[in-house]
Amino acid sequence: MDRKALIIGASGQIGSELVATLRGRIGNQNVVASDIKEPDNGSELLNGPFEVLDVMNGELLKAIVEKHQITEVYLLAALLSATAEKKPMFAWQLNMDGLFNVLNLAKEGSLKKVFWPSSIAVFGPSSPKYLTPQVTVMEPTTVYGISKLAGERWCEYYHKQYGVDVRSIRYPGLISTKSLPGGGTTDYAVDIFYKAKKGEEFTCFLSEETALPMMFMDDAINATLNLMEADKSCLTIHSSYNVASLSFSPRQLTEAIRHIIPNFVVHYKPDFRQAIADTWPASIDDTVARKDWGWKAEYGLQKMVKEMLEKISV
Ligand code: SER
């Protein structure tokens, strides 16, 4: 089958890396990048087709899918946890309407597959905190978590009622060398590397012992593409899969950075994002993803830290 992918939110933290990797796998011309804004001149996104698209514009989305004869969509445009708390109604609108626009196109038969990211934010204070299972109590208390949990339920519904092949992962905090994250509770774990490499001190907005599930971007991209390429008959989850890789606190990350930059200094000044982090798991059980589609992370903490400090440009 000829694959033709559309990546929505291509300029973001995940999108920028997913476009590059998928173009490497299936060819530059077969991956259409799109974002709400035109990329800068010279951006890697322009190594193949690019379309300006606001995912809330269902008509334009449909026109782009038809124009490029798209077979699979990766919907990465969303407001993350911290920003969503500041703009609850807009976050709900963007995160849900964007998903419905894509799911409805798939329901009409225009698309063979859809990828939509969920998050560890679907869990809440009443979920088990350590090795949080695939199926468990879920009472998220953030706008972002509520939108992701609702999205998961709709994905499962569209699969069951309309046969839509939608696949999803509950991403943990993602750490990457290329584009910065924006508006998330786990963003400190990227920002910290820029300060460390510049030889500056870092002030962390989470407390020293706040452990959260995290993952290096290479693992996240592999997880995404491997799930999308998995045989449909192996998949037992049609809401969203738990995937696990790293789990560390700011203190543990600082210690790992100090193996390479011994004098690195971190101060702690928790803000409103601490209250969000306190409701999330510290670590995740991903037994089902391992069993169904062979998921396995490659990056441990020290390997990730070494690669970040080598590759980021400051
Ligand atoms: N990294 C995301 C956030 O902090 C979690 O999905 O919002």
CSV table of N, CA, C and O in Angstrom, one decimal, residues 182-224:
chain,number,residue,atom,x,y,z
A,182,GLY,N,6.6,23.5,24.7
A,182,GLY,CA,6.0,24.7,25.2
A,182,GLY,C,4.7,24.5,25.9
A,182,GLY,O,3.8,23.8,25.5
A,183,GLY,N,4.7,25.1,27.2
A,183,GLY,CA,3.4,25.0,27.9
A,183,GLY,C,3.2,23.8,28.7
A,183,GLY,O,2.0,23.5,29.1
A,184,GLY,N,4.2,22.9,28.8
A,184,GLY,CA,4.0,21.6,29.6
A,184,GLY,C,4.5,21.7,31.0
A,184,GLY,O,5.3,22.6,31.3
A,185,THR,N,4.1,20.7,31.8
A,185,THR,CA,4.6,20.6,33.1
A,185,THR,C,6.0,19.9,33.2
A,185,THR,O,6.7,20.0,34.2
A,186,THR,N,6.3,19.1,32.1
A,186,THR,CA,7.6,18.4,32.1
A,186,THR,C,8.7,19.2,31.4
A,186,THR,O,9.8,18.7,31.2
A,187,ASP,N,8.4,20.4,30.9
A,187,ASP,CA,9.3,21.2,30.1
A,187,ASP,C,10.6,21.4,30.8
A,187,ASP,O,11.7,21.7,30.2
A,188,TYR,N,10.6,21.5,32.2
A,188,TYR,CA,11.9,21.7,32.9
A,188,TYR,C,13.0,20.8,32.5
A,188,TYR,O,14.2,21.1,32.4
A,189,ALA,N,12.6,19.5,32.1
A,189,ALA,CA,13.6,18.5,31.8
A,189,ALA,C,14.2,18.7,30.5
A,189,ALA,O,15.2,18.0,30.2
A,190,VAL,N,13.8,19.7,29.7
A,190,VAL,CA,14.5,20.1,28.5
A,190,VAL,C,15.3,21.4,28.8
A,190,VAL,O,16.5,21.5,28.5
A,191,ASP,N,14.6,22.3,29.4
A,191,ASP,CA,15.2,23.6,29.7
A,191,ASP,C,16.5,23.5,30.5
A,191,ASP,O,17.5,24.2,30.2
A,192,ILE,N,16.5,22.6,31.4
A,192,ILE,CA,17.7,22.4,32.3
A,192,ILE,C,19.0,22.2,31.5
A,192,ILE,O,20.0,22.7,31.9
A,193,PHE,N,18.9,21.5,30.4
A,193,PHE,CA,20.1,21.2,29.6
A,193,PHE,C,20.7,22.4,29.0
A,193,PHE,O,21.9,22.5,28.8
A,194,TYR,N,19.9,23.4,28.6
A,194,TYR,CA,20.4,24.6,27.9
A,194,TYR,C,21.2,25.4,28.9
A,194,TYR,O,22.2,25.9,28.6
A,195,LYS,N,20.7,25.5,30.2
A,195,LYS,CA,21.4,26.2,31.2
A,195,LYS,C,22.7,25.5,31.5
A,195,LYS,O,23.7,26.1,31.6
A,196,ALA,N,22.6,24.2,31.7
A,196,ALA,CA,23.8,23.4,32.0
A,196,ALA,C,24.9,23.6,31.0
A,196,ALA,O,26.0,23.8,31.3
A,197,LYS,N,24.5,23.5,29.7
A,197,LYS,CA,25.5,23.6,28.7
A,197,LYS,C,26.1,25.0,28.6
A,197,LYS,O,27.2,25.1,28.2
A,198,LYS,N,25.3,26.0,28.9
A,198,LYS,CA,25.8,27.4,28.8
A,198,LYS,C,26.6,27.7,30.0
A,198,LYS,O,27.2,28.8,30.1
A,199,GLY,N,26.7,26.8,31.0
A,199,GLY,CA,27.4,27.1,32.2
A,199,GLY,C,26.7,28.0,33.2
A,199,GLY,O,27.3,28.7,34.0
A,200,GLU,N,25.3,28.1,33.0
A,200,GLU,CA,24.5,28.9,33.9
A,200,GLU,C,23.8,28.1,35.0
A,200,GLU,O,23.8,26.9,34.9
A,201,GLU,N,23.3,28.8,36.0
A,201,GLU,CA,22.5,28.1,37.1
A,201,GLU,C,21.0,27.9,36.5
A,201,GLU,O,20.6,28.7,35.7
A,202,PHE,N,20.3,26.9,37.1
A,202,PHE,CA,19.0,26.7,36.6
A,202,PHE,C,18.0,26.8,37.8
A,202,PHE,O,18.3,26.3,38.9
A,203,THR,N,16.9,27.4,37.6
A,203,THR,CA,15.8,27.5,38.6
A,203,THR,C,14.7,26.6,38.1
A,203,THR,O,14.1,26.8,37.1
A,204,CYS,N,14.4,25.5,38.9
A,204,CYS,CA,13.4,24.5,38.5
A,204,CYS,C,12.0,24.9,39.1
A,204,CYS,O,11.9,25.2,40.3
A,205,PHE,N,11.0,24.8,38.3
A,205,PHE,CA,9.6,25.1,38.7
A,205,PHE,C,8.9,23.9,39.4
A,205,PHE,O,7.8,24.1,39.8
A,206,LEU,N,9.6,22.8,39.5
A,206,LEU,CA,9.1,21.7,40.3
A,206,LEU,C,10.0,21.4,41.4
A,206,LEU,O,11.2,21.8,41.4
A,207,SER,N,9.5,20.8,42.5
A,207,SER,CA,10.4,20.5,43.7
A,207,SER,C,11.3,19.4,43.4
A,207,SER,O,11.1,18.5,42.5
A,208,GLU,N,12.4,19.3,44.2
A,208,GLU,CA,13.5,18.4,44.0
A,208,GLU,C,13.1,16.9,43.8
A,208,GLU,O,13.7,16.2,43.1
A,209,GLU,N,12.1,16.5,44.6
A,209,GLU,CA,11.8,15.1,44.6
A,209,GLU,C,10.6,14.7,43.7
A,209,GLU,O,10.0,13.6,43.9
A,210,THR,N,10.1,15.6,42.9
A,210,THR,CA,8.9,15.3,42.0
A,210,THR,C,9.3,14.4,40.9
A,210,THR,O,9.8,14.9,39.8
A,211,ALA,N,9.1,13.1,41.0
A,211,ALA,CA,9.4,12.1,39.9
A,211,ALA,C,8.3,12.0,39.0
A,211,ALA,O,7.1,12.0,39.4
A,212,LEU,N,8.6,12.1,37.7
A,212,LEU,CA,7.6,12.0,36.6
A,212,LEU,C,8.1,11.0,35.5
A,212,LEU,O,9.3,10.9,35.3
A,213,PRO,N,7.2,10.4,34.8
A,213,PRO,CA,7.6,9.5,33.7
A,213,PRO,C,8.1,10.4,32.5
A,213,PRO,O,7.5,11.4,32.2
A,214,MET,N,9.2,10.0,31.9
A,214,MET,CA,9.9,10.8,30.8
A,214,MET,C,10.4,9.9,29.7
A,214,MET,O,10.5,8.6,30.0
A,215,MET,N,10.7,10.4,28.6
A,215,MET,CA,11.2,9.6,27.5
A,215,MET,C,12.0,10.5,26.5
A,215,MET,O,11.7,11.6,26.3
A,216,PHE,N,13.1,9.9,26.0
A,216,PHE,CA,13.9,10.6,25.0
A,216,PHE,C,13.1,10.6,23.7
A,216,PHE,O,12.5,9.6,23.4
A,217,MET,N,13.2,11.6,22.9
A,217,MET,CA,12.4,11.8,21.7
A,217,MET,C,12.7,10.6,20.7
A,217,MET,O,11.7,10.2,20.1
A,218,ASP,N,13.9,10.1,20.6
A,218,ASP,CA,14.1,9.0,19.6
A,218,ASP,C,13.2,7.8,19.9
A,218,ASP,O,12.7,7.2,19.1
A,219,ASP,N,13.1,7.6,21.3
A,219,ASP,CA,12.2,6.5,21.7
A,219,ASP,C,10.8,6.8,21.4
A,219,ASP,O,10.0,5.9,20.9
A,220,ALA,N,10.4,8.0,21.6
A,220,ALA,CA,9.0,8.4,21.3
A,220,ALA,C,8.6,8.3,19.9
A,220,ALA,O,7.5,7.8,19.5
A,221,ILE,N,9.6,8.7,19.0
A,221,ILE,CA,9.3,8.6,17.5
A,221,ILE,C,9.2,7.1,17.1
A,221,ILE,O,8.4,6.7,16.4
A,222,ASN,N,10.2,6.3,17.6
A,222,ASN,CA,10.1,4.9,17.3
A,222,ASN,C,8.8,4.3,17.8
A,222,ASN,O,8.2,3.5,17.1
A,223,ALA,N,8.4,4.6,19.0
A,223,ALA,CA,7.1,4.1,19.5
A,223,ALA,C,6.0,4.4,18.6
A,223,ALA,O,5.2,3.6,18.2
A,224,THR,N,6.0,5.7,18.2
A,224,THR,CA,4.9,6.2,17.3
A,224,THR,C,4.8,5.4,16.0
A,224,THR,O,3.8,4.9,15.6
